[in-house]
Amino acid sequence: MIEDAKYNGLWSKVIASTLFKMGVRDICIAPGNRNTPLVISMTSYNGFNCTSHIDERSCAFYGLGLSKITQRPTVIITTSGTATANLYPAIIEANLSQIPLIILTADRPNSLVGTGENQTIQQRDLYGYQVRYFQDLGIPNKNTNTLEGVLKRIYRISMGLNHSMVRENPPGPVHLNAPFNEPLFELKDFDHVSNVESDQNEQIINYPKINYNSIKKDYSFIYKSQKPLVVCGRMNRLYNEIIDFADSINAPILADPLSQVRYNIKHANIISNYDDFLNSNTIEPDFIIRFGDKPISKKLCSLLTEWDHFTLLFSPNGRFNDSASNILSGDLKHNLKLIKTALSPNQFNEKWKDHILKLDNESEKSLPEKYHSSSLNGAQVAIECINSLSSGDTFFIGNSLPIRELDIYTSNTDKKILTIANRGASGIDGIISTALGSSTKCKSNTLLLIGDLSFYHDMNGLLAANRYSLDITIVIGNNNGGGIFKKLSLDKNNKSFNEFWETPTNLDFEKVADLYNFNFYRSKTQEDFSKKLKECLLRKGCNIIEAIIQ
């Protein structure tokens, strides 16, 4: 019995020190009993940024937000039982967004599973295909060498790295299950926690490189092309090499709002209003060069399916959750140089880019007529959000209507804005917590634009804002329910539509703001909303602006 407590302490200290050495810095903890050895070891270890989250779902999404910025695994720690199941939505999002997470669930001994013991469930392989790897650590014992090896492998798998620290797979979540016998701990077993230096302070990710002959053999269609088109979907950083490449071959760039291309750099090749002009105009490119994930625009995604046979997707992490037939994996900069070398600048039609630019300009001039109104609407809210942000700010965008309105109505700007969203599974849950996690790693303002239903889904997440003195402004686009469902071909006057599709909450968000100690403002006009948003972004603290959408 005493040995159990001793080994629980030993293993927990090894887990903390090994993960720190590999490069982990952020630990999100959902309090409990069975995970106590892990919590003691993590909170006692200098160098870890440990945060506590009462709600496990919020805990996991908060960690997801941290990893979106750091691009390193955040460790999520829970106790046993149904607490572990509440992590699942964030794990799904991390999987599909290729975000590294290490899920560390405490557990009862396996001998108690299926015996009716309290708070005991089958936690092995709980997350199935949504994690890159699962390992049950077994009951702690004196052999820590094997444990260290498992932890190092888990870290590398989460980062998508092989033994040589070369990225060969997409990063993503991994699951470690840690059963502990009782007694769980003796405090004296944690008296001597020795820190170690990290080997991964400045981690450089290397990628496999292909050769020129592979380009020539596998992608012969590029040599016949005359009308190239660059499509940039969601990426976590701006690659200036993409802009230079498009410029060199005279190619227009259709830039998604999450690509870091639309808002970070002003350039004549960057096209913002494609969702509008593609609805009424036919364009006929003959070579598509894609970067990042699929774009938000449904119309553009539909066309990408038609254009697939002459599309080349640059994907550093290889094929993952994408239907593209031709994928060029590995080092992006290296592969761009190969393609550029293979192409002749003289082979492209000089009038092609001018044609696309003309369509873009015409759409930009006509769009204001579609959203101009004396009452506030979603388009105005999205535009004012972009206009109010400054270089260095972070903009987190909720799913459903907010991200689509941003895509349709906002244009190219040179403001250095980092745009983030949970577009892996595009759920409306956990948005607040993810944005708050992201905000802790951002040096300037963090603005969250979210719908009223999505806000309701994650109100628990608001608790972390004041608990950790975070600075964030949250704009709630309140259309009293699922306004996006009005696009469905249904009878909008039918009572069932209101009850089962729009699902209005009829909540007084001012009371919610008061409950969580947020400053609260309400706007019904574009002028008033713009004024209040700019005021909030100038001050520190936690702010909510309810934008009443008509």
XYZ file of C-alpha atoms in Angstrom:
550
model
C 0.000 0.000 0.000
C 2.758 2.469 0.940
C 4.714 1.405 -2.159
C 1.720 2.316 -4.356
C 1.845 5.917 -3.126
C 5.616 5.987 -3.567
C 5.498 4.759 -7.151
C 2.565 7.059 -8.001
C 4.744 9.983 -6.941
C 7.777 8.669 -8.802
C 5.924 8.185 -12.072
C 4.163 11.520 -11.862
C 7.484 13.311 -11.362
C 9.008 11.471 -14.337
C 5.986 12.401 -16.475
C 6.412 16.081 -15.553
C 10.190 16.206 -16.072
C 10.178 14.259 -19.352
C 7.391 16.318 -20.924
C 9.142 19.521 -19.852
C 12.387 18.319 -21.379
C 10.631 17.528 -24.656
C 9.200 21.044 -24.871
C 5.784 21.087 -23.142
C 5.070 24.318 -21.258
C 1.285 24.541 -20.893
C -0.799 22.298 -18.626
C -4.601 22.563 -18.389
C -6.001 20.774 -15.356
C -9.558 19.729 -14.562
C -9.585 19.141 -10.774
C -10.394 15.729 -9.322
C -9.179 13.062 -6.938
C -7.657 10.269 -9.026
C -5.421 12.703 -10.930
C -3.963 14.189 -7.717
C -0.431 12.692 -8.191
C -0.279 14.251 -11.663
C -1.593 17.610 -10.458
C 0.929 17.791 -7.608
C 3.844 16.978 -9.913
C 2.828 19.486 -12.603
C 2.030 22.382 -10.261
C 5.259 21.788 -8.296
C 7.427 21.909 -11.400
C 8.942 25.337 -12.146
C 8.517 26.344 -15.781
C 5.049 24.955 -16.406
C 2.140 27.320 -17.008
C -0.642 25.471 -15.145
C -4.275 26.573 -15.326
C -7.281 25.075 -13.566
C -10.658 24.577 -15.278
C -13.715 23.299 -13.443
C -15.483 22.251 -16.658
C -13.577 19.518 -18.523
C -14.982 20.504 -21.915
C -13.827 24.101 -21.426
C -10.488 22.808 -20.148
C -9.790 20.904 -23.359
C -10.866 23.730 -25.649
C -8.758 26.210 -23.663
C -5.760 23.935 -24.192
C -6.614 23.718 -27.883
C -6.441 27.521 -28.050
C -3.008 27.523 -26.438
C -1.671 24.986 -28.923
C -3.144 26.860 -31.886
C -0.737 29.682 -31.083
C 2.312 27.781 -29.801
C 2.045 24.876 -32.282
C 3.250 22.629 -29.432
C 1.305 20.091 -27.392
C -0.660 21.376 -24.423
C -1.229 18.690 -21.776
C -4.861 18.209 -20.686
C -5.246 16.428 -17.330
C -8.492 14.977 -15.984
C -9.642 12.624 -13.289
C -11.296 9.318 -14.191
C -14.848 8.484 -15.305
C -17.150 10.666 -17.394
C -14.751 13.590 -16.910
C -12.689 12.021 -19.681
C -15.642 11.914 -22.087
C -16.124 15.677 -21.864
C -12.796 16.197 -23.636
C -14.057 14.516 -26.795
C -15.341 17.562 -28.775
C -12.016 19.392 -28.420
C -10.102 16.227 -29.330
C -12.141 15.916 -32.526
C -11.387 19.536 -33.392
C -7.676 19.091 -32.638
C -7.583 15.979 -34.819
C -9.156 17.608 -37.866
C -7.299 20.901 -37.363
C -3.964 19.059 -36.962
C -3.264 20.680 -33.590
C -0.974 18.830 -31.126
C -2.462 17.907 -27.731
C -1.457 15.387 -25.079
C -4.517 14.022 -23.275
C -3.493 12.638 -19.883
C -6.390 10.877 -18.149
C -6.075 9.453 -14.655
C -7.800 6.106 -14.142
C -8.724 3.385 -11.663
C -6.766 0.142 -11.942
C -7.956 -2.052 -14.810
C -8.991 -4.760 -12.333
C -11.841 -2.489 -11.172
C -13.335 -1.904 -14.643
C -16.661 -3.701 -15.020
C -16.998 -4.413 -11.306
C -19.432 -1.640 -10.402
C -16.773 0.420 -8.636
C -17.650 4.104 -8.373
C -16.559 6.464 -11.178
C -14.997 3.633 -13.176
C -15.472 3.319 -16.946
C -13.490 1.712 -19.773
C -11.046 4.478 -20.680
C -8.805 2.471 -22.984
C -9.120 3.601 -26.615
C -11.864 5.962 -25.464
C -11.254 8.431 -28.306
C -10.874 5.881 -31.100
C -9.839 7.252 -34.480
C -9.776 10.843 -33.230
C -6.312 10.467 -31.657
C -3.011 9.727 -33.375
C -1.981 7.216 -30.707
C -3.162 5.650 -27.452
C -1.050 4.201 -24.648
C -2.108 2.845 -21.277
C 0.776 3.376 -18.865
C -0.216 0.601 -16.476
C 0.151 0.702 -12.705
C 3.258 2.676 -11.628
C 6.321 0.665 -10.608
C 10.043 1.248 -10.074
C 10.932 0.866 -13.781
C 10.868 4.422 -15.148
C 13.116 3.879 -18.193
C 10.268 2.428 -20.233
C 7.998 5.253 -19.067
C 10.447 7.914 -20.311
C 10.615 6.215 -23.702
C 6.830 6.128 -23.985
C 6.548 9.824 -23.102
C 9.158 10.866 -25.665
C 7.416 8.813 -28.343
C 4.027 10.289 -27.382
C 5.388 13.824 -27.723
C 6.894 13.112 -31.145
C 3.696 11.494 -32.422
C 1.635 14.468 -31.273
C 4.010 16.715 -33.227
C 3.989 14.386 -36.241
C 7.740 13.774 -35.896
C 9.816 10.655 -36.388
C 12.905 9.669 -34.343
C 15.038 12.087 -36.374
C 12.612 14.929 -35.565
C 11.491 15.131 -39.197
C 7.791 15.693 -39.733
C 6.349 12.697 -41.514
C 2.720 12.824 -40.279
C 0.176 15.520 -39.386
C 0.390 16.707 -35.770
C -2.644 16.015 -33.585
C -3.954 14.733 -30.246
C -2.575 11.674 -28.449
C -4.028 9.897 -25.410
C -2.138 8.655 -22.345
C -4.186 6.758 -19.743
C -2.595 6.664 -16.297
C -4.137 4.270 -13.730
C -3.229 4.762 -10.063
C -3.734 2.473 -7.076
C -4.711 3.872 -3.695
C -3.309 5.392 -1.564
C -2.769 7.929 -4.311
C 0.065 9.914 -2.759
C 2.251 10.840 0.162
C 3.359 14.479 0.099
C 6.875 13.504 1.138
C 7.240 11.685 -2.201
C 7.005 15.069 -3.973
C 9.483 16.974 -1.804
C 12.335 16.761 -4.279
C 11.145 17.795 -7.724
C 14.239 18.585 -9.787
C 13.878 20.615 -12.940
C 15.704 19.750 -16.137
C 16.621 21.902 -19.095
C 14.464 21.523 -22.180
C 16.008 20.186 -25.360
C 13.306 21.836 -27.420
C 13.277 25.538 -26.539
C 13.732 26.537 -30.184
C 12.269 23.579 -31.992
C 12.907 23.520 -35.724
C 10.661 21.227 -37.735
C 12.322 19.603 -40.725
C 10.383 18.163 -43.666
C 11.254 15.506 -46.243
C 12.229 16.954 -49.621
C 11.265 15.683 -53.069
C 13.411 16.068 -56.166
C 12.891 17.813 -59.489
C 12.380 14.570 -61.406
C 9.339 13.752 -59.274
C 7.742 17.056 -60.292
C 8.430 16.435 -63.958
C 7.055 12.892 -63.858
C 3.972 13.224 -61.658
C 2.593 16.665 -62.555
C 3.051 17.028 -66.300
C -0.205 19.021 -66.624
C 1.517 22.136 -65.220
C 3.623 22.541 -68.377
C 0.551 23.097 -70.577
C -1.100 25.645 -68.310
C -1.722 29.269 -69.270
C -4.244 30.430 -66.659
C -2.939 29.645 -63.152
C -4.955 30.333 -60.016
C -3.636 30.235 -56.439
C -6.125 29.284 -53.698
C -5.119 29.880 -50.060
C -7.216 28.207 -47.383
C -6.679 28.135 -43.625
C -3.008 28.383 -42.595
C -1.402 29.282 -39.275
C 1.078 31.799 -40.691
C 1.780 34.013 -43.679
C 4.173 32.555 -46.207
C 5.615 35.424 -48.257
C 7.016 32.798 -50.630
C 3.441 32.141 -51.805
C 2.958 35.805 -52.704
C 6.298 35.890 -54.555
C 5.468 32.678 -56.404
C 2.037 33.936 -57.523
C 3.586 37.209 -58.647
C 6.229 35.415 -60.692
C 3.627 33.458 -62.705
C 1.056 36.300 -62.835
C -1.505 34.280 -60.889
C -4.441 35.727 -58.913
C -4.660 34.583 -55.278
C -8.088 33.706 -53.888
C -7.416 34.378 -50.208
C -9.601 32.853 -47.491
C -9.979 35.036 -44.343
C -8.149 32.340 -42.317
C -5.240 32.064 -44.750
C -3.210 34.899 -43.128
C -2.970 36.256 -46.694
C -6.134 38.339 -46.925
C -5.337 40.632 -43.990
C -1.584 40.656 -43.468
C -0.264 41.976 -46.747
C -1.652 44.271 -49.419
C -0.935 43.009 -52.920
C -2.459 43.437 -56.358
C -2.729 39.661 -56.864
C -4.845 39.072 -53.736
C -8.551 38.546 -54.457
C -11.125 38.839 -51.632
C -14.555 38.998 -53.270
C -14.534 35.710 -55.144
C -17.513 34.265 -53.251
C -19.643 37.016 -54.783
C -18.451 36.991 -58.385
C -18.238 33.195 -58.642
C -22.014 33.027 -58.165
C -22.660 34.896 -61.403
C -19.497 34.439 -63.478
C -17.755 31.450 -65.004
C -13.990 31.398 -64.843
C -11.834 28.776 -66.542
C -8.402 28.318 -64.983
C -6.222 25.440 -66.176
C -3.828 25.124 -63.229
C -4.842 25.407 -59.551
C -2.158 25.763 -56.884
C -3.671 25.213 -53.428
C -2.236 25.983 -50.002
C -3.757 25.183 -46.618
C -7.115 23.583 -45.893
C -10.213 23.868 -48.022
C -11.647 27.398 -48.063
C -14.846 28.516 -46.338
C -16.695 29.434 -49.539
C -19.025 26.596 -50.570
C -19.072 27.851 -54.142
C -15.282 27.805 -54.362
C -15.091 24.348 -52.776
C -17.565 23.061 -55.347
C -15.428 24.447 -58.169
C -12.284 22.965 -56.656
C -13.899 19.555 -56.997
C -14.469 20.237 -60.725
C -10.902 21.495 -61.134
C -9.303 18.637 -59.191
C -7.579 16.969 -62.180
C -5.389 20.045 -62.732
C -4.965 21.005 -59.066
C -1.751 20.713 -57.066
C -2.116 20.916 -53.270
C 0.959 21.927 -51.283
C 0.570 20.104 -47.967
C 3.672 19.996 -45.734
C 2.099 17.250 -43.602
C 1.041 15.040 -46.495
C -2.461 13.810 -47.244
C -4.906 14.454 -44.426
C -8.663 14.972 -44.607
C -8.573 16.312 -48.163
C -9.894 14.924 -51.440
C -7.235 16.475 -53.698
C -5.781 13.953 -56.143
C -2.385 15.631 -56.523
C -0.622 16.415 -53.252
C 2.909 17.741 -52.995
C 4.053 16.992 -49.439
C 7.164 18.072 -47.587
C 9.022 21.364 -47.269
C 6.864 24.142 -48.738
C 9.651 26.562 -49.604
C 11.718 23.839 -51.264
C 8.748 22.576 -53.290
C 7.781 26.068 -54.415
C 11.281 26.567 -55.785
C 11.009 23.291 -57.721
C 7.680 24.259 -59.278
C 8.925 27.738 -60.106
C 11.980 26.241 -61.803
C 9.793 23.896 -63.825
C 7.578 26.683 -65.146
C 8.332 29.270 -67.804
C 7.059 32.797 -67.030
C 6.271 33.234 -70.718
C 3.793 30.353 -70.808
C 1.028 32.234 -68.956
C -1.714 34.419 -70.434
C -1.057 38.030 -69.388
C -4.748 38.970 -69.627
C -5.845 36.191 -67.256
C -5.036 37.984 -63.990
C -6.542 41.248 -65.297
C -9.809 39.427 -65.959
C -10.033 38.116 -62.397
C -9.036 41.500 -60.931
C -11.822 43.163 -62.902
C -14.409 40.739 -61.501
C -13.066 41.332 -57.998
C -13.260 45.128 -58.337
C -16.806 44.988 -59.677
C -17.929 42.820 -56.769
C -16.224 45.076 -54.221
C -18.155 48.071 -55.598
C -21.505 46.273 -55.632
C -21.321 44.545 -52.234
C -22.237 47.627 -50.106
C -25.673 47.685 -51.753
C -26.293 44.164 -50.421
C -25.653 44.961 -46.764
C -26.490 48.683 -46.499
C -29.188 49.143 -43.854
C -30.178 51.530 -41.088
C -30.329 48.599 -38.671
C -27.301 46.496 -37.761
C -26.613 43.310 -39.730
C -23.973 40.590 -39.748
C -22.062 42.022 -42.694
C -21.664 45.394 -40.971
C -20.498 43.690 -37.773
C -17.828 41.683 -39.652
C -16.591 44.767 -41.512
C -16.425 46.891 -38.359
C -14.474 44.153 -36.584
C -11.782 44.240 -39.269
C -11.800 48.050 -39.408
C -11.394 48.371 -35.627
C -8.492 45.966 -35.234
C -4.877 47.147 -35.302
C -1.726 45.458 -36.525
C -0.631 42.843 -33.990
C -4.182 41.996 -32.882
C -5.719 38.526 -32.906
C -9.175 37.901 -34.350
C -10.968 34.682 -33.387
C -14.023 33.994 -35.545
C -16.931 31.768 -34.561
C -18.525 29.278 -36.920
C -21.888 29.367 -38.693
C -22.746 32.893 -39.959
C -19.846 34.992 -38.520
C -17.111 33.232 -40.514
C -19.178 33.255 -43.709
C -19.984 36.957 -43.413
C -16.320 37.695 -42.852
C -15.483 35.684 -45.965
C -18.048 37.403 -48.165
C -17.809 41.019 -47.053
C -14.251 41.838 -45.955
C -11.393 42.846 -48.245
C -7.630 42.661 -48.496
C -5.731 44.857 -46.014
C -2.147 45.179 -44.838
C -3.100 45.124 -41.137
C -1.043 42.423 -39.418
C -3.994 40.465 -38.029
C -3.809 36.840 -36.932
C -7.124 35.148 -37.764
C -8.098 31.925 -35.994
C -11.154 29.652 -35.947
C -12.149 26.098 -35.053
C -12.711 24.942 -38.639
C -11.594 21.326 -38.256
C -15.081 20.073 -37.470
C -16.656 23.580 -37.655
C -18.640 23.040 -34.469
C -20.187 25.863 -32.462
C -19.120 24.401 -29.103
C -16.033 25.446 -27.164
C -15.407 28.653 -29.128
C -15.129 30.944 -26.073
C -12.687 28.641 -24.288
C -10.505 28.233 -27.392
C -10.397 32.002 -27.905
C -9.461 32.568 -24.249
C -6.678 29.999 -24.474
C -5.357 31.691 -27.610
C -5.519 35.125 -25.978
C -2.990 34.150 -23.305
C -0.294 33.814 -25.966
C -1.155 37.019 -27.848
C 0.717 40.252 -27.137
C -2.031 42.657 -28.210
C -5.858 42.700 -28.384
C -7.894 39.548 -28.821
C -11.322 39.985 -30.405
C -13.851 37.162 -30.586
C -16.806 37.370 -32.979
C -19.397 34.746 -32.103
C -23.083 33.966 -32.677
C -25.608 33.886 -29.835
C -26.143 30.107 -29.976
C -22.405 29.434 -29.978
C -21.976 31.830 -27.051
C -24.647 29.936 -25.120
C -22.869 26.621 -25.800
C -19.711 27.706 -23.967
C -20.758 30.204 -21.296
C -18.908 28.050 -18.734
C -15.691 29.033 -20.480
C -16.115 32.667 -19.430
C -15.013 31.758 -15.905
C -11.359 31.542 -16.965
C -11.254 35.147 -18.203
C -11.402 36.859 -14.826
C -9.815 33.941 -13.000
C -6.620 34.500 -14.986
C -7.018 38.261 -15.657
C -7.284 37.807 -19.426
C -7.920 40.632 -21.885
C -10.604 39.897 -24.460
C -13.502 41.605 -26.202
C -16.352 39.326 -27.243
C -18.840 40.467 -29.877
C -22.076 38.471 -29.838
C -23.919 38.692 -33.153
C -27.381 38.147 -31.708
C -29.943 37.153 -34.340
C -31.872 35.221 -31.662
C -31.121 31.742 -32.873
C -29.682 29.818 -35.784
C -30.044 32.451 -38.481
C -27.987 30.362 -40.890
C -30.869 27.894 -41.166
C -32.929 30.556 -42.934
C -30.911 29.593 -45.995
C -32.652 26.193 -45.997
C -35.557 25.551 -48.359
C -38.110 25.361 -45.557
C -41.275 27.202 -44.608
C -39.913 29.924 -42.302
C -43.402 30.715 -40.991
C -43.909 27.171 -39.736
C -43.792 26.893 -35.936
C -41.554 23.833 -36.219
C -38.893 25.878 -38.031
C -38.587 28.280 -35.113
C -38.525 25.526 -32.517
C -36.307 22.918 -34.176
C -34.009 24.940 -36.480
C -33.667 28.538 -35.294
C -33.909 27.560 -31.590
C -33.878 31.097 -30.107
C -32.475 31.245 -26.563
C -34.162 34.527 -25.539
C -31.377 35.029 -23.012
C -30.525 38.367 -21.431
C -26.795 38.463 -22.104
C -26.323 41.442 -19.801
C -27.115 39.123 -16.881
C -24.576 36.619 -18.179
C -21.940 39.363 -18.350
C -22.779 40.389 -14.785
C -22.486 36.783 -13.582
C -18.938 36.485 -14.947
C -17.844 40.095 -14.195
C -17.574 41.230 -17.817
C -18.176 44.813 -18.913
C -21.339 44.810 -21.035
C -22.536 46.941 -23.960
C -25.401 46.617 -26.414
C -25.601 48.080 -29.939
C -28.344 48.247 -32.548
C -26.740 50.509 -35.172
C -23.490 50.313 -37.119
C -22.324 53.705 -35.850
C -22.912 52.840 -32.192
C -21.366 49.385 -32.573
C -18.240 50.828 -34.200
C -17.839 53.375 -31.401
C -18.233 50.841 -28.574
C -15.977 48.285 -30.230
C -13.130 50.777 -30.599
C -13.544 51.843 -26.968
C -13.375 48.228 -25.765
C -10.257 47.490 -27.796
C -8.509 50.495 -26.232
C -9.046 49.285 -22.672
C -7.827 46.206 -20.883
C -10.134 43.671 -19.266
C -13.117 41.530 -20.241
C -15.790 43.055 -22.462
C -18.968 41.797 -24.126
C -20.729 43.723 -26.865
C -24.119 42.368 -27.871
C -24.753 43.372 -31.479
C -28.489 43.098 -32.147
C -28.793 41.691 -35.674
C -31.985 42.490 -37.568
